[in-house]
Amino acid sequence: MTLHNRKVFRFAPSPNGYLHLGHAYSALRNADLARRFNGRMLVRLEDIDIDRCRNDYEIAILEDLAWLGVEWEKPERRQSEHFALYASRLEDLRSRRLVYPCFCSRGDISRVISGVVSWPRDPDGAPLYPGTCKHMSPAERDSRLAAGQHAALRIDMQEALTLAGERLGWSEFGEGDTPREIAAEPSVWGDTVIGRRDIPASYHIAVVVDDALQGVTDVVRGMDLFNATSLHRLLQSLLELPVPNYRHHHLLKDEAGHKLSKSTRAKSIRSIRSDGLTIGDLRKSFGLS
Ligand code: GLU
């Protein structure tokens, strides 16, 4: 099998905290599939959030991955090296009027929607953007930008859907071997942010650009990102990027039934290691042979 037809997997942690059990499961699923298919395994540090990402977390993550028995191609890929690329793809969307600048803070949005009973929300729970800046006159927009006001870039969902035209979907393997076709529903995100105010990127643009750049054929990640895949499919269509297979796996839950996350202080792999648990015990607890 040549380099060109090997499957490419990636584990893509954000170095803004230690890896927890949920990350370990995801990393092991990727590594196991890469081994099974004689594929390539990449580690991509998703460090666009430069204020929250830290070098010591990065070192700890790589150490934990090695302890987990994950083998990956060196060097690790790093999103902070691709800001110029993300900015150029955003500019491409902007020149085609598929994104527009938005000056609203969260507070501005809350004020606009306050008093409206059950304002629609996106799959992450954020209120759908009420469209304030979409209707701003070009003159006002230009003068605010010229005055140095920072703006996020929001996708013009209606325009984007019109342009993408065709029905979008993807092949979803879940945790098995048989794909089912999923119809993408990007409209559930409304005019969501594709370029952040503080950095010239967003998770969504960075992930689709990098998956294409790195030739990722199979995206293996948690179900918490299942809905984001609809938006990723839209961006791939607008930017004419190849479409990987998706394998969204179940999420590990704590005793209270909540998804493990940094914010709920899920037990880190570090502390599991120091408790003396072995990788064999861990794999067994995940139901991995
Ligand atoms: N960086 C994301 C996270 O840590 C994962 C992104 C992805 O796999 O697409 O949750």
CSV table of C-alpha atoms and ligand atoms in Angstrom, one decimal:
chain,number,residue,atom,x,y,z
A,1,MET,CA,0.0,0.0,0.0
A,2,THR,CA,1.5,3.4,-1.0
A,3,LEU,CA,1.4,6.5,1.1
A,4,HIS,CA,-1.3,7.8,-1.2
A,5,ASN,CA,-4.0,5.3,-0.5
A,6,ARG,CA,-3.4,4.7,3.2
A,7,LYS,CA,-6.1,5.9,5.5
A,8,VAL,CA,-5.1,8.9,7.6
A,9,PHE,CA,-6.4,9.3,11.2
A,10,ARG,CA,-5.8,12.2,13.6
A,11,PHE,CA,-6.2,12.8,17.3
A,12,ALA,CA,-6.7,16.6,17.8
A,13,PRO,CA,-6.5,17.7,21.4
A,14,SER,CA,-6.6,21.3,22.5
A,15,PRO,CA,-3.7,21.9,24.9
A,16,ASN,CA,-5.7,24.0,27.4
A,17,GLY,CA,-5.8,21.3,30.0
A,18,TYR,CA,-4.7,17.7,30.8
A,19,LEU,CA,-6.2,14.8,28.9
A,20,HIS,CA,-9.0,13.0,30.7
A,21,LEU,CA,-10.5,9.6,30.2
A,22,GLY,CA,-12.8,10.8,27.4
A,23,HIS,CA,-9.7,12.0,25.4
A,24,ALA,CA,-7.9,8.7,26.1
A,25,TYR,CA,-10.8,6.7,24.7
A,26,SER,CA,-10.9,8.9,21.6
A,27,ALA,CA,-7.1,8.7,21.1
A,28,LEU,CA,-7.2,4.9,21.5
A,29,ARG,CA,-10.0,4.5,19.0
A,30,ASN,CA,-8.0,6.5,16.5
A,31,ALA,CA,-4.8,4.6,17.1
A,32,ASP,CA,-6.5,1.2,17.0
A,33,LEU,CA,-8.2,2.0,13.7
A,34,ALA,CA,-4.9,3.3,12.2
A,35,ARG,CA,-3.2,0.1,13.2
A,36,ARG,CA,-6.0,-2.1,11.9
A,37,PHE,CA,-6.1,-0.4,8.5
A,38,ASN,CA,-2.3,0.1,8.4
A,39,GLY,CA,-3.1,3.8,8.2
A,40,ARG,CA,-1.2,6.9,9.3
A,41,MET,CA,-1.8,8.4,12.7
A,42,LEU,CA,-1.4,12.1,13.3
A,43,VAL,CA,-1.5,14.2,16.4
A,44,ARG,CA,-2.7,17.7,15.8
A,45,LEU,CA,-2.4,20.2,18.6
A,46,GLU,CA,-5.4,22.5,18.2
A,47,ASP,CA,-3.9,25.6,19.8
A,48,ILE,CA,-5.6,28.5,18.0
A,49,ASP,CA,-6.8,29.8,21.4
A,50,ILE,CA,-3.4,31.1,22.2
A,51,ASP,CA,-4.4,32.7,25.5
A,52,ARG,CA,-5.7,29.4,26.9
A,53,CYS,CA,-3.2,27.0,25.4
A,54,ARG,CA,0.0,26.2,27.4
A,55,ASN,CA,3.2,24.6,26.6
A,56,ASP,CA,3.2,22.5,29.8
A,57,TYR,CA,-0.2,21.1,28.9
A,58,GLU,CA,1.2,20.2,25.4
A,59,ILE,CA,4.1,18.3,26.9
A,60,ALA,CA,1.8,16.5,29.4
A,61,ILE,CA,-0.6,15.5,26.6
A,62,LEU,CA,2.2,14.0,24.5
A,63,GLU,CA,3.6,12.2,27.5
A,64,ASP,CA,0.1,10.8,28.3
A,65,LEU,CA,-0.4,9.7,24.7
A,66,ALA,CA,2.9,7.8,24.7
A,67,TRP,CA,1.8,6.2,28.0
A,68,LEU,CA,-1.4,5.1,26.4
A,69,GLY,CA,0.6,3.3,23.8
A,70,VAL,CA,-0.5,5.6,21.0
A,71,GLU,CA,2.1,5.9,18.2
A,72,TRP,CA,1.9,8.9,15.9
A,73,GLU,CA,3.9,10.5,13.1
A,74,LYS,CA,6.4,13.1,14.3
A,75,PRO,CA,6.4,16.0,14.3
A,76,GLU,CA,3.0,16.8,15.7
A,77,ARG,CA,0.9,19.1,13.6
A,78,ARG,CA,0.1,22.5,15.1
A,79,GLN,CA,-2.8,24.8,14.2
A,80,SER,CA,-1.1,28.0,15.4
A,81,GLU,CA,1.3,27.6,12.5
A,82,HIS,CA,-1.6,27.9,10.0
A,83,PHE,CA,-3.2,31.3,11.0
A,84,ALA,CA,-2.2,32.8,7.6
A,85,LEU,CA,-3.9,29.9,5.8
A,86,TYR,CA,-7.1,30.1,7.8
A,87,ALA,CA,-7.2,33.9,7.2
A,88,SER,CA,-6.8,33.4,3.5
A,89,ARG,CA,-9.7,30.9,3.4
A,90,LEU,CA,-11.8,33.4,5.4
A,91,GLU,CA,-10.9,36.1,3.0
A,92,ASP,CA,-12.0,33.8,0.1
A,93,LEU,CA,-15.4,33.4,1.8
A,94,ARG,CA,-15.6,37.1,2.5
A,95,SER,CA,-14.8,38.1,-1.1
A,96,ARG,CA,-17.7,35.9,-2.1
A,97,ARG,CA,-20.0,37.5,0.5
A,98,LEU,CA,-20.5,34.3,2.3
A,99,VAL,CA,-19.3,35.7,5.6
A,100,TYR,CA,-19.9,39.2,7.0
A,101,PRO,CA,-18.3,41.2,9.8
A,102,CYS,CA,-20.2,41.3,13.1
A,103,PHE,CA,-19.4,43.8,15.9
A,104,CYS,CA,-21.9,42.4,18.4
A,105,SER,CA,-20.8,41.2,21.9
A,106,ARG,CA,-22.7,38.5,23.7
A,107,GLY,CA,-24.4,41.2,25.7
A,108,ASP,CA,-25.6,43.0,22.6
A,109,ILE,CA,-27.1,39.7,21.3
A,110,SER,CA,-28.8,39.1,24.7
A,111,ARG,CA,-30.3,42.5,24.7
A,112,VAL,CA,-31.8,42.1,21.2
A,113,ILE,CA,-33.4,38.8,22.0
A,114,SER,CA,-34.4,39.6,25.6
A,115,GLY,CA,-38.1,39.3,26.0
A,116,VAL,CA,-38.6,36.9,23.2
A,117,VAL,CA,-39.9,33.7,24.6
A,118,SER,CA,-37.9,30.6,23.5
A,119,TRP,CA,-35.5,32.3,21.0
A,120,PRO,CA,-34.0,29.4,18.9
A,121,ARG,CA,-30.6,28.1,20.0
A,122,ASP,CA,-27.8,26.3,18.1
A,123,PRO,CA,-26.8,22.7,19.1
A,124,ASP,CA,-24.2,24.2,21.5
A,125,GLY,CA,-27.0,26.1,23.3
A,126,ALA,CA,-26.0,29.6,22.1
A,127,PRO,CA,-28.9,31.8,20.8
A,128,LEU,CA,-29.1,31.9,17.0
A,129,TYR,CA,-27.7,35.2,15.8
A,130,PRO,CA,-30.5,37.8,15.4
A,131,GLY,CA,-28.8,39.3,12.3
A,132,THR,CA,-28.1,42.8,13.6
A,133,CYS,CA,-24.8,43.3,11.7
A,134,LYS,CA,-26.0,41.5,8.6
A,135,HIS,CA,-28.3,44.4,7.8
A,136,MET,CA,-25.7,47.1,8.6
A,137,SER,CA,-25.1,49.6,5.8
A,138,PRO,CA,-21.8,49.1,3.9
A,139,ALA,CA,-20.8,52.6,4.9
A,140,GLU,CA,-21.3,52.0,8.6
A,141,ARG,CA,-19.5,48.7,8.3
A,142,ASP,CA,-16.5,50.3,6.5
A,143,SER,CA,-16.2,53.2,8.9
A,144,ARG,CA,-16.3,50.9,12.0
A,145,LEU,CA,-13.6,48.7,10.5
A,146,ALA,CA,-11.6,51.7,9.5
A,147,ALA,CA,-11.8,52.9,13.1
A,148,GLY,CA,-10.2,49.7,14.2
A,149,GLN,CA,-13.2,48.1,15.8
A,150,HIS,CA,-12.8,44.3,16.0
A,151,ALA,CA,-15.3,42.2,14.2
A,152,ALA,CA,-16.0,38.5,14.1
A,153,LEU,CA,-16.9,36.9,10.8
A,154,ARG,CA,-20.3,35.2,10.6
A,155,ILE,CA,-21.4,32.9,7.9
A,156,ASP,CA,-24.4,34.2,5.9
A,157,MET,CA,-26.2,30.9,6.2
A,158,GLN,CA,-28.9,31.7,3.7
A,159,GLU,CA,-26.3,32.6,1.0
A,160,ALA,CA,-24.1,29.7,1.9
A,161,LEU,CA,-26.9,27.2,1.6
A,162,THR,CA,-28.0,28.7,-1.7
A,163,LEU,CA,-24.5,28.4,-3.1
A,164,ALA,CA,-23.9,24.9,-1.7
A,165,GLY,CA,-27.2,24.0,-3.4
A,166,GLU,CA,-26.8,20.2,-3.5
A,167,ARG,CA,-27.9,18.2,-0.6
A,168,LEU,CA,-25.0,17.8,1.8
A,169,GLY,CA,-24.3,14.7,3.8
A,170,TRP,CA,-21.6,12.4,5.0
A,171,SER,CA,-20.8,8.7,5.5
A,172,GLU,CA,-21.1,8.0,9.2
A,173,PHE,CA,-19.5,4.8,10.5
A,174,GLY,CA,-20.2,5.4,14.2
A,175,GLU,CA,-18.3,2.7,16.0
A,176,GLY,CA,-18.9,0.0,13.4
A,177,ASP,CA,-17.9,-0.9,9.9
A,178,THR,CA,-21.1,-0.2,8.0
A,179,PRO,CA,-21.6,3.4,7.0
A,180,ARG,CA,-25.0,5.1,6.9
A,181,GLU,CA,-25.6,8.3,5.0
A,182,ILE,CA,-26.4,11.3,7.2
A,183,ALA,CA,-28.1,14.4,5.8
A,184,ALA,CA,-26.3,17.5,7.0
A,185,GLU,CA,-28.3,20.2,8.6
A,186,PRO,CA,-26.1,23.3,8.7
A,187,SER,CA,-29.0,25.7,9.1
A,188,VAL,CA,-29.4,24.7,12.7
A,189,TRP,CA,-26.3,26.8,13.4
A,190,GLY,CA,-27.8,30.0,11.9
A,191,ASP,CA,-25.2,32.8,11.1
A,192,THR,CA,-22.6,31.3,13.4
A,193,VAL,CA,-19.1,32.7,13.9
A,194,ILE,CA,-16.5,31.3,11.4
A,195,GLY,CA,-13.8,33.9,12.2
A,196,ARG,CA,-13.5,34.9,15.8
A,197,ARG,CA,-13.1,38.4,17.0
A,198,ASP,CA,-9.9,37.8,18.9
A,199,ILE,CA,-8.1,35.5,16.5
A,200,PRO,CA,-8.3,35.2,12.7
A,201,ALA,CA,-9.8,31.6,12.8
A,202,SER,CA,-12.3,29.5,14.6
A,203,TYR,CA,-12.5,25.8,15.5
A,204,HIS,CA,-14.7,25.2,12.5
A,205,ILE,CA,-12.5,26.8,9.8
A,206,ALA,CA,-9.3,25.4,11.3
A,207,VAL,CA,-10.6,21.9,11.5
A,208,VAL,CA,-11.8,21.6,7.9
A,209,VAL,CA,-8.8,23.4,6.4
A,210,ASP,CA,-6.4,21.1,8.4
A,211,ASP,CA,-8.3,17.9,7.7
A,212,ALA,CA,-8.0,18.6,4.0
A,213,LEU,CA,-4.4,19.8,4.2
A,214,GLN,CA,-3.3,16.8,6.1
A,215,GLY,CA,-5.2,14.3,3.9
A,216,VAL,CA,-7.3,13.0,6.8
A,217,THR,CA,-9.6,10.3,5.4
A,218,ASP,CA,-11.3,9.3,8.7
A,219,VAL,CA,-12.3,11.7,11.4
A,220,VAL,CA,-12.8,9.8,14.6
A,221,ARG,CA,-14.2,12.0,17.4
A,222,GLY,CA,-16.8,12.1,20.1
A,223,MET,CA,-20.6,12.5,19.5
A,224,ASP,CA,-20.4,16.0,21.0
A,225,LEU,CA,-19.1,17.1,17.6
A,226,PHE,CA,-21.7,15.3,15.6
A,227,ASN,CA,-23.8,18.4,15.0
A,228,ALA,CA,-20.7,20.4,14.1
A,229,THR,CA,-20.1,18.0,11.2
A,230,SER,CA,-23.1,19.6,9.4
A,231,LEU,CA,-21.3,22.9,9.5
A,232,HIS,CA,-18.0,21.3,8.5
A,233,ARG,CA,-19.7,19.8,5.4
A,234,LEU,CA,-21.0,23.1,4.4
A,235,LEU,CA,-17.6,24.7,4.7
A,236,GLN,CA,-16.0,21.8,2.8
A,237,SER,CA,-18.5,22.4,0.0
A,238,LEU,CA,-17.9,26.2,-0.1
A,239,LEU,CA,-14.1,25.8,-0.1
A,240,GLU,CA,-14.1,22.7,-2.4
A,241,LEU,CA,-12.4,20.5,0.1
A,242,PRO,CA,-12.4,16.7,0.1
A,243,VAL,CA,-14.9,15.0,2.5
A,244,PRO,CA,-13.5,12.5,5.0
A,245,ASN,CA,-15.5,9.6,6.5
A,246,TYR,CA,-16.8,10.3,10.0
A,247,ARG,CA,-16.7,8.0,12.9
A,248,HIS,CA,-18.4,9.7,15.9
A,249,HIS,CA,-18.0,7.5,19.0
A,250,HIS,CA,-20.0,7.5,22.2
A,251,LEU,CA,-19.0,9.8,25.1
A,252,LEU,CA,-17.8,8.6,28.4
A,253,LYS,CA,-20.0,9.8,31.3
A,254,ASP,CA,-19.3,10.4,35.0
A,255,GLU,CA,-21.4,8.8,37.7
A,256,ALA,CA,-24.0,11.5,37.5
A,257,GLY,CA,-24.4,10.8,33.7
A,258,HIS,CA,-22.6,14.0,32.6
A,259,LYS,CA,-20.2,14.0,29.7
A,260,LEU,CA,-16.6,14.0,30.9
A,261,SER,CA,-15.0,17.4,30.3
A,262,LYS,CA,-12.3,19.7,31.6
A,263,SER,CA,-14.9,22.0,33.1
A,264,THR,CA,-16.4,19.2,35.2
A,265,ARG,CA,-12.9,18.3,36.4
A,266,ALA,CA,-13.0,14.9,34.9
A,267,LYS,CA,-10.2,12.6,36.2
A,268,SER,CA,-7.0,13.3,34.3
A,269,ILE,CA,-4.9,10.6,32.7
A,270,ARG,CA,-2.0,12.0,34.9
A,271,SER,CA,-3.8,11.2,38.1
A,272,ILE,CA,-4.9,7.8,36.8
A,273,ARG,CA,-1.3,7.0,36.0
A,274,SER,CA,-0.2,8.1,39.5
A,275,ASP,CA,-3.0,5.9,41.0
A,276,GLY,CA,-1.1,3.0,39.5
A,277,LEU,CA,-3.8,1.9,36.9
A,278,THR,CA,-2.2,0.1,34.0
A,279,ILE,CA,-3.0,0.7,30.3
A,280,GLY,CA,-4.4,-2.9,30.2
A,281,ASP,CA,-6.9,-2.0,33.0
A,282,LEU,CA,-7.8,1.2,31.2
A,283,ARG,CA,-8.4,-0.5,27.8
A,284,LYS,CA,-10.5,-3.2,29.5
A,285,SER,CA,-12.6,-0.5,31.2
A,286,PHE,CA,-13.2,1.0,27.8
A,287,GLY,CA,-14.2,-2.4,26.3
A,288,LEU,CA,-11.1,-2.3,24.0
A,289,SER,CA,-9.2,-5.6,23.6
B,1,GLU,N1,-9.9,20.0,19.5
B,1,GLU,C1,-11.2,19.4,19.7
B,1,GLU,C2,-11.3,19.0,21.1
B,1,GLU,O1,-10.3,18.9,21.8
B,1,GLU,C3,-11.4,18.1,18.8
B,1,GLU,C4,-11.7,18.5,17.4
B,1,GLU,C5,-11.9,17.4,16.4
B,1,GLU,O2,-11.6,16.2,16.7
B,1,GLU,O3,-12.5,17.7,15.4
B,1,GLU,O4,-12.4,18.7,21.5
